[in-house]
């Protein structure tokens, strides 16, 4: 039996007041559409397609960034039924079609599997995933006649009694492809919104089942910024409590935001105001924070990051960094490295046990092991036109306020004298000194003219 998935992502989401399509609005810094695509990926459909519409180029771009998924353009947003019609090809190619809403991010693989099993077992032609929600607002209500599921009524079209029903449509459904293809041309716009409602397919097809999920969150969607905030808060807590179950420690959850895709080992402590995003992986026994932002990084075990901003970098075991450190993309910090205050490192490889203790910029550099940087060192990697690399051998000693003008190489076990600007290769084991001689003027007149407060 072949399965297809159609994710509806064409709506504008006017109430979100955003320049982008609603499905690209983010929950824990991941577009809502991305969450839904993850659920589809988890289930493993034979085909997963996305219907785009409002600002389709932005949605297309995101979909393409996730892989090679077919997209169908809905030129006018005439409703969910019309959106599915655009992707009817998916139903022509498969036996069963699952329709998902790109703006309901908490649908998950387990719910899709459970409803798929029920759909097959029950022999229904359409199965709607539903949930009980307290005081539902904006959702289609599940209408039963003599206990038998007969229709979905949109809130706008509900009688006052129907509006009291708490079992609602999640916007996720399984359709027998043939039944769906027969129903779609029969949809009409005779309703309060004047749109083609996909939900009318229930009455048109008949033989419908409801799969009621135990988890009411799966229906949650966001139509406004407030709704989006609430989704973020729900997701945030779910992620943090999930991490606690895996042995991650939090002293408080204040200001802590962690991506659902991040992985963190046991006995790692996350301190306040720490944001961990993207596909970050953090090992065991680390202390991350306070006030740190770690995005798409791989962090080893026993690492301490205090007030660190790190992006697309690798930080190996036993590194300590901070406070006020920025690690920019392409950086590898090897085992046991110590990075102190006000240090920026970009696109560089810093060898084992090297110390970069204070006020230093390293860009486009390959640094060996056991190197010591004094305070205030700079690799001058950019001449305004091109970028160049700096190479520093094992156990070199880079004196305070050294400027290394790239491309340049400092050999193994060499020293640069404090205050030197190095423009040529420094051979291994040598000392490079670049300094004007010190001139002494004894009893200098101005020393006696300065005002003294005490
Ligand atoms: C829809 C359901 C409602 C359900 C709710 C769950 C209908 C008629 N109603 O309502 O029963 O409780 O979802 O969240 O289906 N879209 C398009 N093209 C369009 C219109 C919408 O692609 O022309 C997409 C949207 O981008 C969105 C999804 O379809 O991802 C749902 O559309 P939306 O307008 O948000 O429907 P709801 O009013 O929430
Ligand atoms: Ca919606």
Tab-separated table of C-alpha atoms and ligand atoms in Angstrom:
chain	number	residue	atom	x	y	z
A	1	UNK	CA	0.000	0.000	0.000
A	2	UNK	CA	1.529	3.319	-1.061
A	3	UNK	CA	1.128	6.464	1.020
A	4	UNK	CA	1.345	10.117	0.066
A	5	UNK	CA	1.352	13.235	2.204
A	6	UNK	CA	0.063	16.670	1.211
A	7	UNK	CA	1.141	19.480	3.531
A	8	UNK	CA	-0.995	22.604	3.177
A	9	UNK	CA	1.177	25.701	3.333
A	10	UNK	CA	-0.451	28.202	0.981
A	11	UNK	CA	-2.337	30.476	3.389
A	12	UNK	CA	-1.276	34.050	4.065
A	13	UNK	CA	-1.893	34.205	7.794
A	14	UNK	CA	-2.909	37.862	7.741
A	15	UNK	CA	-3.449	38.020	11.502
A	16	UNK	CA	0.163	37.085	12.150
A	17	UNK	CA	1.128	40.484	10.650
A	18	UNK	CA	4.296	39.099	9.133
A	19	UNK	CA	6.156	39.716	5.889
A	20	UNK	CA	6.453	35.969	5.445
A	21	UNK	CA	3.911	33.160	4.986
A	22	UNK	CA	2.467	31.970	8.280
A	23	UNK	CA	3.907	28.462	7.959
A	24	UNK	CA	7.405	29.985	8.030
A	25	UNK	CA	6.744	31.676	11.380
A	26	UNK	CA	8.948	29.898	13.879
A	27	UNK	CA	8.456	27.803	16.988
A	28	UNK	CA	11.757	27.436	18.859
A	29	UNK	CA	13.446	29.055	15.851
A	30	UNK	CA	12.205	26.383	13.465
A	31	UNK	CA	9.482	27.194	10.913
A	32	UNK	CA	6.139	25.567	11.782
A	33	UNK	CA	6.284	23.911	8.361
A	34	UNK	CA	9.611	22.325	9.390
A	35	UNK	CA	7.980	20.680	12.408
A	36	UNK	CA	5.255	19.227	10.190
A	37	UNK	CA	7.830	18.048	7.626
A	38	UNK	CA	9.697	16.297	10.472
A	39	UNK	CA	6.539	14.426	11.463
A	40	UNK	CA	6.057	13.386	7.825
A	41	UNK	CA	9.697	12.305	7.631
A	42	UNK	CA	9.293	10.301	10.824
A	43	UNK	CA	6.296	8.458	9.340
A	44	UNK	CA	8.104	7.851	6.061
A	45	UNK	CA	5.602	8.496	3.261
A	46	UNK	CA	6.348	7.353	-0.259
A	47	UNK	CA	5.710	10.916	-1.471
A	48	UNK	CA	5.571	14.126	0.593
A	49	UNK	CA	4.379	17.221	-1.257
A	50	UNK	CA	3.824	20.797	-0.120
A	51	UNK	CA	1.145	23.182	-1.425
A	52	UNK	CA	2.510	26.726	-1.559
A	53	UNK	CA	0.606	29.925	-2.252
A	54	UNK	CA	1.092	33.216	-0.454
A	55	UNK	CA	4.708	34.366	-1.089
A	56	UNK	CA	5.330	30.923	-2.555
A	57	UNK	CA	8.953	31.718	-3.407
A	58	UNK	CA	9.796	31.903	0.310
A	59	UNK	CA	8.018	28.644	1.122
A	60	UNK	CA	9.598	26.941	-1.927
A	61	UNK	CA	13.032	28.078	-0.828
A	62	UNK	CA	12.525	26.572	2.633
A	63	UNK	CA	11.115	23.317	1.252
A	64	UNK	CA	14.040	22.981	-1.177
A	65	UNK	CA	16.485	23.584	1.674
A	66	UNK	CA	15.024	20.468	3.319
A	67	UNK	CA	15.320	18.190	0.312
A	68	UNK	CA	13.788	17.269	-2.981
A	69	UNK	CA	10.033	17.499	-2.234
A	70	UNK	CA	7.455	18.201	-4.941
A	71	UNK	CA	5.551	21.475	-4.485
A	72	UNK	CA	2.249	22.602	-5.998
A	73	UNK	CA	1.335	26.250	-6.358
A	74	UNK	CA	-2.114	27.437	-5.318
A	75	UNK	CA	-2.373	30.800	-7.057
A	76	UNK	CA	-5.380	32.055	-5.093
A	77	UNK	CA	-6.079	31.104	-1.504
A	78	UNK	CA	-9.572	29.691	-1.987
A	79	UNK	CA	-9.515	27.359	0.993
A	80	UNK	CA	-8.088	24.067	2.178
A	81	UNK	CA	-10.219	22.033	-0.268
A	82	UNK	CA	-8.895	24.057	-3.184
A	83	UNK	CA	-5.326	23.667	-1.875
A	84	UNK	CA	-5.626	19.862	-1.841
A	85	UNK	CA	-7.045	19.967	-5.406
A	86	UNK	CA	-3.777	21.585	-6.571
A	87	UNK	CA	-1.904	18.527	-5.286
A	88	UNK	CA	-4.405	15.941	-6.590
A	89	UNK	CA	-1.501	14.340	-8.465
A	90	UNK	CA	-0.293	12.886	-5.134
A	91	UNK	CA	-3.623	11.049	-4.764
A	92	UNK	CA	-3.300	9.780	-8.353
A	93	UNK	CA	0.105	8.287	-7.518
A	94	UNK	CA	-0.744	6.605	-4.181
A	95	UNK	CA	-3.364	4.434	-2.427
A	96	UNK	CA	-3.720	6.546	0.687
A	97	UNK	CA	-3.228	10.270	1.189
A	98	UNK	CA	-2.545	11.995	4.477
A	99	UNK	CA	-3.305	15.729	4.513
A	100	UNK	CA	-1.500	17.856	7.118
A	101	UNK	CA	-1.700	21.566	7.981
A	102	UNK	CA	1.610	23.398	7.794
A	103	UNK	CA	0.497	25.650	10.650
A	104	UNK	CA	-0.108	22.921	13.271
A	105	UNK	CA	3.449	22.045	14.313
A	106	UNK	CA	2.854	19.463	17.052
A	107	UNK	CA	1.525	16.640	14.911
A	108	UNK	CA	3.976	13.757	15.323
A	109	UNK	CA	5.018	10.419	13.871
A	110	UNK	CA	3.313	8.390	16.642
A	111	UNK	CA	-0.052	10.029	15.979
A	112	UNK	CA	0.349	9.459	12.236
A	113	UNK	CA	1.214	5.799	12.788
A	114	UNK	CA	-1.682	5.259	15.232
A	115	UNK	CA	-4.241	6.860	12.918
A	116	UNK	CA	-2.842	5.019	9.890
A	117	UNK	CA	-3.337	1.683	11.680
A	118	UNK	CA	-6.903	2.623	12.666
A	119	UNK	CA	-7.666	3.746	9.116
A	120	UNK	CA	-6.553	0.406	7.689
A	121	UNK	CA	-8.254	-1.683	10.396
A	122	UNK	CA	-11.585	0.161	10.399
A	123	UNK	CA	-12.059	0.047	6.656
A	124	UNK	CA	-13.001	3.751	6.726
A	125	UNK	CA	-12.689	5.845	3.563
A	126	UNK	CA	-11.521	8.847	5.547
A	127	UNK	CA	-10.060	9.092	9.062
A	128	UNK	CA	-9.845	12.447	10.817
A	129	UNK	CA	-7.335	13.001	13.628
A	130	UNK	CA	-9.173	14.791	16.420
A	131	UNK	CA	-8.594	15.856	20.026
A	132	UNK	CA	-10.597	17.199	22.956
A	133	UNK	CA	-9.700	20.820	23.633
A	134	UNK	CA	-10.961	23.053	26.456
A	135	UNK	CA	-12.856	26.097	25.118
A	136	UNK	CA	-11.832	25.520	21.505
A	137	UNK	CA	-11.611	28.594	19.323
A	138	UNK	CA	-11.382	28.605	15.533
A	139	UNK	CA	-11.334	24.819	15.096
A	140	UNK	CA	-13.787	22.695	13.107
A	141	UNK	CA	-16.103	20.717	15.429
A	142	UNK	CA	-16.611	16.952	15.160
A	143	UNK	CA	-20.340	16.358	14.593
A	144	UNK	CA	-21.798	12.962	15.495
A	145	UNK	CA	-25.292	11.764	14.652
A	146	UNK	CA	-26.451	9.004	17.003
A	147	UNK	CA	-22.822	8.622	18.017
A	148	UNK	CA	-21.638	8.209	14.434
A	149	UNK	CA	-19.163	10.714	13.063
A	150	UNK	CA	-20.936	12.458	10.204
A	151	UNK	CA	-19.393	15.874	9.549
A	152	UNK	CA	-16.908	18.570	10.510
A	153	UNK	CA	-18.537	21.941	11.058
A	154	UNK	CA	-16.320	25.007	10.867
A	155	UNK	CA	-16.744	27.295	13.863
A	156	UNK	CA	-18.101	30.083	11.648
A	157	UNK	CA	-20.855	27.768	10.436
A	158	UNK	CA	-21.730	26.208	13.802
A	159	UNK	CA	-25.037	26.528	15.639
A	160	UNK	CA	-24.581	27.651	19.279
A	161	UNK	CA	-25.011	24.022	20.420
A	162	UNK	CA	-22.453	22.744	17.921
A	163	UNK	CA	-19.987	25.425	19.033
A	164	UNK	CA	-20.082	23.840	22.528
A	165	UNK	CA	-18.537	20.615	21.183
A	166	UNK	CA	-14.976	20.195	22.465
A	167	UNK	CA	-13.794	17.462	20.096
A	168	UNK	CA	-12.150	19.307	17.223
A	169	UNK	CA	-10.535	18.655	13.870
A	170	UNK	CA	-6.735	18.710	14.003
A	171	UNK	CA	-6.576	19.418	10.267
A	172	UNK	CA	-4.795	16.071	9.724
A	173	UNK	CA	-6.601	13.306	7.835
A	174	UNK	CA	-6.144	9.998	6.042
A	175	UNK	CA	-8.077	9.634	2.789
A	176	UNK	CA	-8.446	6.704	0.461
A	177	UNK	CA	-7.025	8.352	-2.629
A	178	UNK	CA	-9.927	7.327	-4.893
A	179	UNK	CA	-12.540	8.658	-2.455
A	180	UNK	CA	-10.644	11.940	-2.158
A	181	UNK	CA	-10.374	12.354	-5.938
A	182	UNK	CA	-14.130	11.744	-6.268
A	183	UNK	CA	-15.028	14.240	-3.514
A	184	UNK	CA	-12.741	17.148	-4.443
A	185	UNK	CA	-14.670	18.263	-7.595
A	186	UNK	CA	-17.899	18.257	-5.570
A	187	UNK	CA	-16.743	20.816	-2.987
A	188	UNK	CA	-18.611	24.114	-3.044
A	189	UNK	CA	-18.156	27.553	-1.525
A	190	UNK	CA	-21.612	27.642	0.103
A	191	UNK	CA	-20.368	28.469	3.600
A	192	UNK	CA	-19.632	31.380	5.917
A	193	UNK	CA	-16.108	31.884	4.561
A	194	UNK	CA	-17.028	31.455	0.876
A	195	UNK	CA	-14.123	28.986	0.529
A	196	UNK	CA	-13.693	25.389	-0.576
A	197	UNK	CA	-13.528	23.543	2.745
A	198	UNK	CA	-11.574	20.276	2.731
A	199	UNK	CA	-13.651	19.379	5.782
A	200	UNK	CA	-16.774	19.035	3.570
A	201	UNK	CA	-15.194	15.860	2.174
A	202	UNK	CA	-16.331	14.040	5.340
A	203	UNK	CA	-20.000	14.395	4.431
A	204	UNK	CA	-19.331	13.872	0.726
A	205	UNK	CA	-17.377	10.677	1.244
A	206	UNK	CA	-19.249	9.261	4.259
A	207	UNK	CA	-17.790	6.151	5.961
A	208	UNK	CA	-15.644	8.428	8.135
A	209	UNK	CA	-13.820	7.571	11.361
A	210	UNK	CA	-12.321	9.817	13.986
A	211	UNK	CA	-8.986	8.957	15.588
A	212	UNK	CA	-9.020	10.831	18.871
A	213	UNK	CA	-5.508	11.622	20.041
A	214	UNK	CA	-4.729	11.518	23.782
A	215	UNK	CA	-2.519	14.538	23.290
A	216	UNK	CA	-4.531	17.760	22.756
A	217	UNK	CA	-1.361	19.645	21.736
A	218	UNK	CA	-1.376	18.016	18.309
A	219	UNK	CA	-4.214	20.298	17.203
A	220	UNK	CA	-2.590	23.511	18.373
A	221	UNK	CA	-2.006	26.011	15.626
A	222	UNK	CA	-1.122	29.683	15.614
A	223	UNK	CA	-3.008	32.403	13.804
A	224	UNK	CA	-1.623	35.379	15.748
A	225	UNK	CA	1.645	36.408	17.384
A	226	UNK	CA	0.096	35.590	20.739
A	227	UNK	CA	-0.839	32.136	19.477
A	228	UNK	CA	2.725	31.707	18.214
A	229	UNK	CA	4.108	32.764	21.590
A	230	UNK	CA	1.889	30.193	23.282
A	231	UNK	CA	3.115	27.478	20.902
A	232	UNK	CA	6.696	28.492	21.675
A	233	UNK	CA	6.066	28.287	25.395
A	234	UNK	CA	4.395	24.871	25.086
A	235	UNK	CA	7.233	23.548	22.916
A	236	UNK	CA	9.908	25.089	25.137
A	237	UNK	CA	8.628	23.368	28.252
A	238	UNK	CA	8.149	20.085	26.438
A	239	UNK	CA	11.770	20.140	25.217
A	240	UNK	CA	13.192	21.144	28.617
A	241	UNK	CA	11.224	18.567	30.593
A	242	UNK	CA	12.235	15.952	28.007
A	243	UNK	CA	15.907	16.857	28.518
A	244	UNK	CA	15.513	16.619	32.294
A	245	UNK	CA	14.320	13.058	31.814
A	246	UNK	CA	17.593	12.382	30.020
A	247	UNK	CA	19.634	13.713	32.928
A	248	UNK	CA	20.186	17.326	31.924
A	249	UNK	CA	20.134	19.739	34.871
A	250	UNK	CA	18.498	23.166	34.994
A	251	UNK	CA	18.673	25.465	38.020
A	252	UNK	CA	15.901	27.582	36.563
A	253	UNK	CA	14.159	27.635	33.197
A	254	UNK	CA	14.373	31.438	33.005
A	255	UNK	CA	15.484	32.523	29.580
A	256	UNK	CA	16.419	28.981	28.568
A	257	UNK	CA	15.421	28.109	25.011
A	258	UNK	CA	16.539	24.843	23.452
A	259	UNK	CA	15.813	23.565	19.966
A	260	UNK	CA	13.829	20.325	19.665
A	261	UNK	CA	16.659	19.046	17.456
A	262	UNK	CA	19.416	19.617	20.043
A	263	UNK	CA	20.915	16.648	21.898
A	264	UNK	CA	22.438	17.091	25.356
A	265	UNK	CA	24.190	14.498	27.525
A	266	UNK	CA	23.515	13.682	31.181
A	267	UNK	CA	24.962	15.724	34.054
A	268	UNK	CA	25.283	18.742	31.811
A	269	UNK	CA	24.006	21.855	33.577
A	270	UNK	CA	22.284	24.592	31.640
A	271	UNK	CA	22.362	27.995	33.354
A	272	UNK	CA	19.885	30.869	32.820
A	273	UNK	CA	19.577	32.904	29.624
A	274	UNK	CA	21.043	30.171	27.517
A	275	UNK	CA	19.789	29.581	24.002
A	276	UNK	CA	20.789	26.370	22.241
A	277	UNK	CA	19.607	26.198	18.645
A	278	UNK	CA	19.675	24.110	15.497
A	279	UNK	CA	21.228	20.667	15.445
A	280	UNK	CA	23.565	21.328	18.354
A	281	UNK	CA	24.983	18.282	20.132
A	282	UNK	CA	26.424	18.710	23.636
A	283	UNK	CA	28.161	15.949	25.599
A	284	UNK	CA	28.035	14.980	29.260
A	285	UNK	CA	29.157	16.874	32.347
A	286	UNK	CA	29.248	20.286	30.668
A	287	UNK	CA	28.286	23.649	32.141
A	288	UNK	CA	26.645	25.861	29.526
A	289	UNK	CA	25.807	29.460	30.453
A	290	UNK	CA	24.851	31.669	31.922
A	291	UNK	CA	24.036	33.944	28.976
A	292	UNK	CA	25.224	31.752	26.158
A	293	UNK	CA	24.006	31.242	22.611
A	294	UNK	CA	25.092	27.990	20.955
A	295	UNK	CA	23.850	27.320	17.430
A	296	UNK	CA	24.584	24.318	15.199
A	297	UNK	CA	27.641	23.336	17.250
A	298	UNK	CA	29.132	20.036	18.357
A	299	UNK	CA	30.350	20.258	21.932
A	300	UNK	CA	32.257	17.432	23.672
A	301	UNK	CA	32.237	16.343	27.321
A	302	UNK	CA	33.190	18.424	30.392
A	303	UNK	CA	33.115	21.683	28.488
A	304	UNK	CA	32.503	24.995	30.267
A	305	UNK	CA	31.024	27.818	28.232
A	306	UNK	CA	30.303	30.999	30.181
A	307	UNK	CA	28.827	33.925	28.241
A	308	UNK	CA	29.795	32.388	24.921
A	309	UNK	CA	28.245	32.893	21.502
A	310	UNK	CA	29.141	29.978	19.239
A	311	UNK	CA	27.937	29.268	15.709
A	312	UNK	CA	28.612	26.238	13.465
A	313	UNK	CA	31.719	25.267	15.410
A	314	UNK	CA	33.199	22.181	17.041
A	315	UNK	CA	34.307	22.379	20.668
A	316	UNK	CA	36.078	19.258	21.921
A	317	UNK	CA	36.288	17.765	25.429
A	318	UNK	CA	37.536	19.712	28.462
A	319	UNK	CA	37.509	23.108	26.779
A	320	UNK	CA	36.670	26.133	28.867
A	321	UNK	CA	35.673	29.408	27.272
A	322	UNK	CA	34.433	32.754	28.455
A	323	UNK	CA	33.259	35.098	29.553
A	324	UNK	CA	32.442	37.227	26.478
A	325	UNK	CA	33.690	34.931	23.759
A	326	UNK	CA	32.473	34.627	20.201
A	327	UNK	CA	33.200	31.525	18.113
A	328	UNK	CA	32.181	32.152	14.521
A	329	UNK	CA	31.441	29.524	11.865
A	330	UNK	CA	34.120	27.055	10.815
A	331	UNK	CA	35.982	27.014	14.110
A	332	UNK	CA	37.394	23.876	15.729
A	333	UNK	CA	38.542	24.173	19.335
A	334	UNK	CA	40.475	21.049	20.267
A	335	UNK	CA	40.644	19.259	23.622
A	336	UNK	CA	41.709	21.134	26.702
A	337	UNK	CA	41.892	24.578	25.077
A	338	UNK	CA	41.386	27.548	27.421
A	339	UNK	CA	39.758	30.647	26.028
A	340	UNK	CA	39.479	33.647	28.316
A	341	UNK	CA	37.615	36.934	28.178
A	342	UNK	CA	36.905	39.031	25.084
A	343	UNK	CA	38.179	36.580	22.510
A	344	UNK	CA	36.808	36.154	18.987
A	345	UNK	CA	37.774	33.176	16.849
A	346	UNK	CA	36.632	32.665	13.269
A	347	UNK	CA	37.170	29.849	10.769
A	348	UNK	CA	40.186	28.574	12.679
A	349	UNK	CA	41.568	25.369	14.109
A	350	UNK	CA	42.974	25.748	17.622
A	351	UNK	CA	45.169	22.823	18.712
A	352	UNK	CA	45.005	20.856	21.977
A	353	UNK	CA	45.765	22.635	25.250
A	354	UNK	CA	46.409	25.971	23.599
A	355	UNK	CA	45.594	29.034	25.727
A	356	UNK	CA	43.978	32.147	24.274
A	357	UNK	CA	43.449	33.944	27.512
A	358	UNK	CA	42.526	37.559	26.885
A	359	UNK	CA	41.384	40.149	24.332
A	360	UNK	CA	42.407	38.336	21.175
A	361	UNK	CA	41.150	37.913	17.601
A	362	UNK	CA	42.078	34.796	15.635
A	363	UNK	CA	40.663	34.602	12.112
A	364	UNK	CA	41.461	32.060	9.383
A	365	UNK	CA	44.196	30.525	11.543
A	366	UNK	CA	45.661	27.076	12.029
A	367	UNK	CA	47.147	26.919	15.485
A	368	UNK	CA	49.102	23.952	16.849
A	369	UNK	CA	48.981	22.383	20.285
A	370	UNK	CA	50.212	23.932	23.515
A	371	UNK	CA	50.490	27.407	22.039
A	372	UNK	CA	50.235	30.364	24.411
A	373	UNK	CA	48.768	33.662	23.291
A	374	UNK	CA	49.492	36.688	25.457
A	375	UNK	CA	46.927	39.420	25.918
A	376	UNK	CA	45.703	41.382	22.905
A	377	UNK	CA	46.952	39.320	19.961
A	378	UNK	CA	45.496	39.815	16.501
A	379	UNK	CA	45.715	37.849	13.302
A	380	UNK	CA	45.329	40.455	10.560
A	381	UNK	CA	43.612	38.145	8.080
A	382	UNK	CA	42.037	40.679	5.723
A	383	UNK	CA	43.677	43.311	3.552
A	384	UNK	CA	40.355	44.805	2.486
A	385	UNK	CA	40.230	42.611	-0.622
A	386	UNK	CA	41.250	39.067	0.267
A	387	UNK	CA	41.427	36.868	3.354
A	388	UNK	CA	44.660	35.034	4.249
A	389	UNK	CA	45.579	32.302	6.711
A	390	UNK	CA	47.945	32.369	9.647
A	391	UNK	CA	49.792	29.232	10.694
A	392	UNK	CA	51.269	28.768	14.144
A	393	UNK	CA	53.307	25.680	15.082
A	394	UNK	CA	53.065	23.599	18.259
A	395	UNK	CA	54.281	25.193	21.519
A	396	UNK	CA	54.844	28.626	19.993
A	397	UNK	CA	54.636	31.573	22.384
A	398	UNK	CA	52.856	34.605	20.957
A	399	UNK	CA	53.758	37.639	23.067
A	400	UNK	CA	51.228	40.246	24.201
A	401	UNK	CA	49.971	42.582	21.509
A	402	UNK	CA	51.468	40.644	18.649
A	403	UNK	CA	49.985	41.417	15.228
A	404	UNK	CA	50.388	38.577	12.779
A	405	UNK	CA	49.940	39.926	9.262
A	406	UNK	CA	48.608	37.040	7.170
A	407	UNK	CA	49.634	35.141	5.193
A	408	UNK	CA	52.277	34.366	7.770
A	409	UNK	CA	53.731	31.372	9.556
A	410	UNK	CA	55.202	31.071	13.025
A	411	UNK	CA	57.279	27.903	13.399
A	412	UNK	CA	57.143	25.342	16.198
A	413	UNK	CA	58.407	26.458	19.576
A	414	UNK	CA	59.118	29.981	18.269
A	415	UNK	CA	58.423	33.191	20.219
A	416	UNK	CA	57.186	36.561	19.071
A	417	UNK	CA	58.165	39.411	21.339
A	418	UNK	CA	55.414	41.480	22.926
A	419	UNK	CA	54.252	44.344	20.742
A	420	UNK	CA	55.687	42.928	17.503
A	421	UNK	CA	54.029	43.148	14.117
A	422	UNK	CA	55.077	40.011	12.255
A	423	UNK	CA	55.124	40.198	8.453
A	424	UNK	CA	57.503	37.389	7.560
A	425	UNK	CA	57.912	33.723	8.444
A	426	UNK	CA	59.287	33.020	11.912
A	427	UNK	CA	61.465	29.876	11.833
A	428	UNK	CA	60.995	27.167	14.471
A	429	UNK	CA	62.733	27.768	17.834
A	430	UNK	CA	63.538	31.420	16.969
A	431	UNK	CA	62.565	34.741	18.562
A	432	UNK	CA	60.994	37.408	16.340
A	433	UNK	CA	61.235	40.962	17.661
A	434	UNK	CA	59.820	43.974	15.849
A	435	UNK	CA	60.128	47.032	18.058
A	436	UNK	CA	61.507	50.588	18.002
A	437	UNK	CA	64.281	51.149	20.526
A	438	UNK	CA	63.161	52.732	23.802
A	439	UNK	CA	64.377	56.346	24.208
A	440	UNK	CA	64.671	57.750	27.760
A	441	UNK	CA	64.517	61.510	28.436
A	442	UNK	CA	65.363	62.097	32.054
A	443	UNK	CA	63.464	64.725	34.070
A	444	UNK	CA	61.063	65.415	31.214
A	445	UNK	CA	59.567	68.909	31.641
A	446	UNK	CA	55.853	68.032	31.147
A	447	UNK	CA	55.973	65.560	33.994
A	448	UNK	CA	56.247	68.526	36.335
A	449	UNK	CA	53.493	70.636	34.679
A	450	UNK	CA	50.646	68.091	34.973
A	451	UNK	CA	47.880	68.980	37.419
A	452	UNK	CA	47.806	66.794	40.535
A	453	UNK	CA	44.587	66.076	42.362
A	454	UNK	CA	46.185	64.580	45.450
B	1	LIG	C1	-8.607	24.292	9.355
B	1	LIG	C2	-9.834	23.364	9.293
B	1	LIG	C3	-10.394	23.226	10.701
B	1	LIG	C4	-9.346	22.686	11.642
B	1	LIG	C5	-8.078	23.573	11.608
B	1	LIG	C6	-6.985	22.908	12.392
B	1	LIG	C7	-10.827	23.743	7.084
B	1	LIG	C8	-11.946	24.358	6.326
B	1	LIG	N1	-10.803	23.952	8.398
B	1	LIG	O1	-9.064	25.557	9.780
B	1	LIG	O2	-11.509	22.352	10.671
B	1	LIG	O3	-9.862	22.615	12.973
B	1	LIG	O4	-7.632	23.744	10.252
B	1	LIG	O5	-5.851	23.724	12.420
B	1	LIG	O6	-10.021	23.050	6.520
B	1	LIG	N2	-4.166	26.776	3.362
B	1	LIG	C9	-3.800	26.746	2.026
B	1	LIG	N3	-4.598	27.350	1.117
B	1	LIG	C10	-5.748	27.967	1.450
B	1	LIG	C11	-6.114	28.003	2.790
B	1	LIG	C12	-5.321	27.398	3.715
B	1	LIG	O7	-2.762	26.181	1.681
B	1	LIG	O8	-6.413	28.482	0.536
B	1	LIG	C13	-3.315	26.143	4.357
B	1	LIG	C14	-2.802	27.121	5.388
B	1	LIG	O9	-1.535	27.648	5.025
B	1	LIG	C15	-2.719	26.267	6.656
B	1	LIG	C16	-3.761	25.172	6.429
B	1	LIG	O10	-4.061	25.188	5.061
B	1	LIG	O11	-1.457	25.689	6.806
B	1	LIG	C17	-5.023	25.414	7.241
B	1	LIG	O12	-5.604	26.622	6.819
B	1	LIG	P1	-6.265	27.665	7.810
B	1	LIG	O13	-6.804	28.775	7.003
B	1	LIG	O14	-5.330	27.995	8.901
B	1	LIG	O15	-7.464	26.781	8.366
B	1	LIG	P2	-8.170	26.909	9.769
B	1	LIG	O16	-9.098	28.056	9.747
B	1	LIG	O17	-7.175	26.847	10.858
B	2	LIG	CA1	-5.001	27.268	11.073
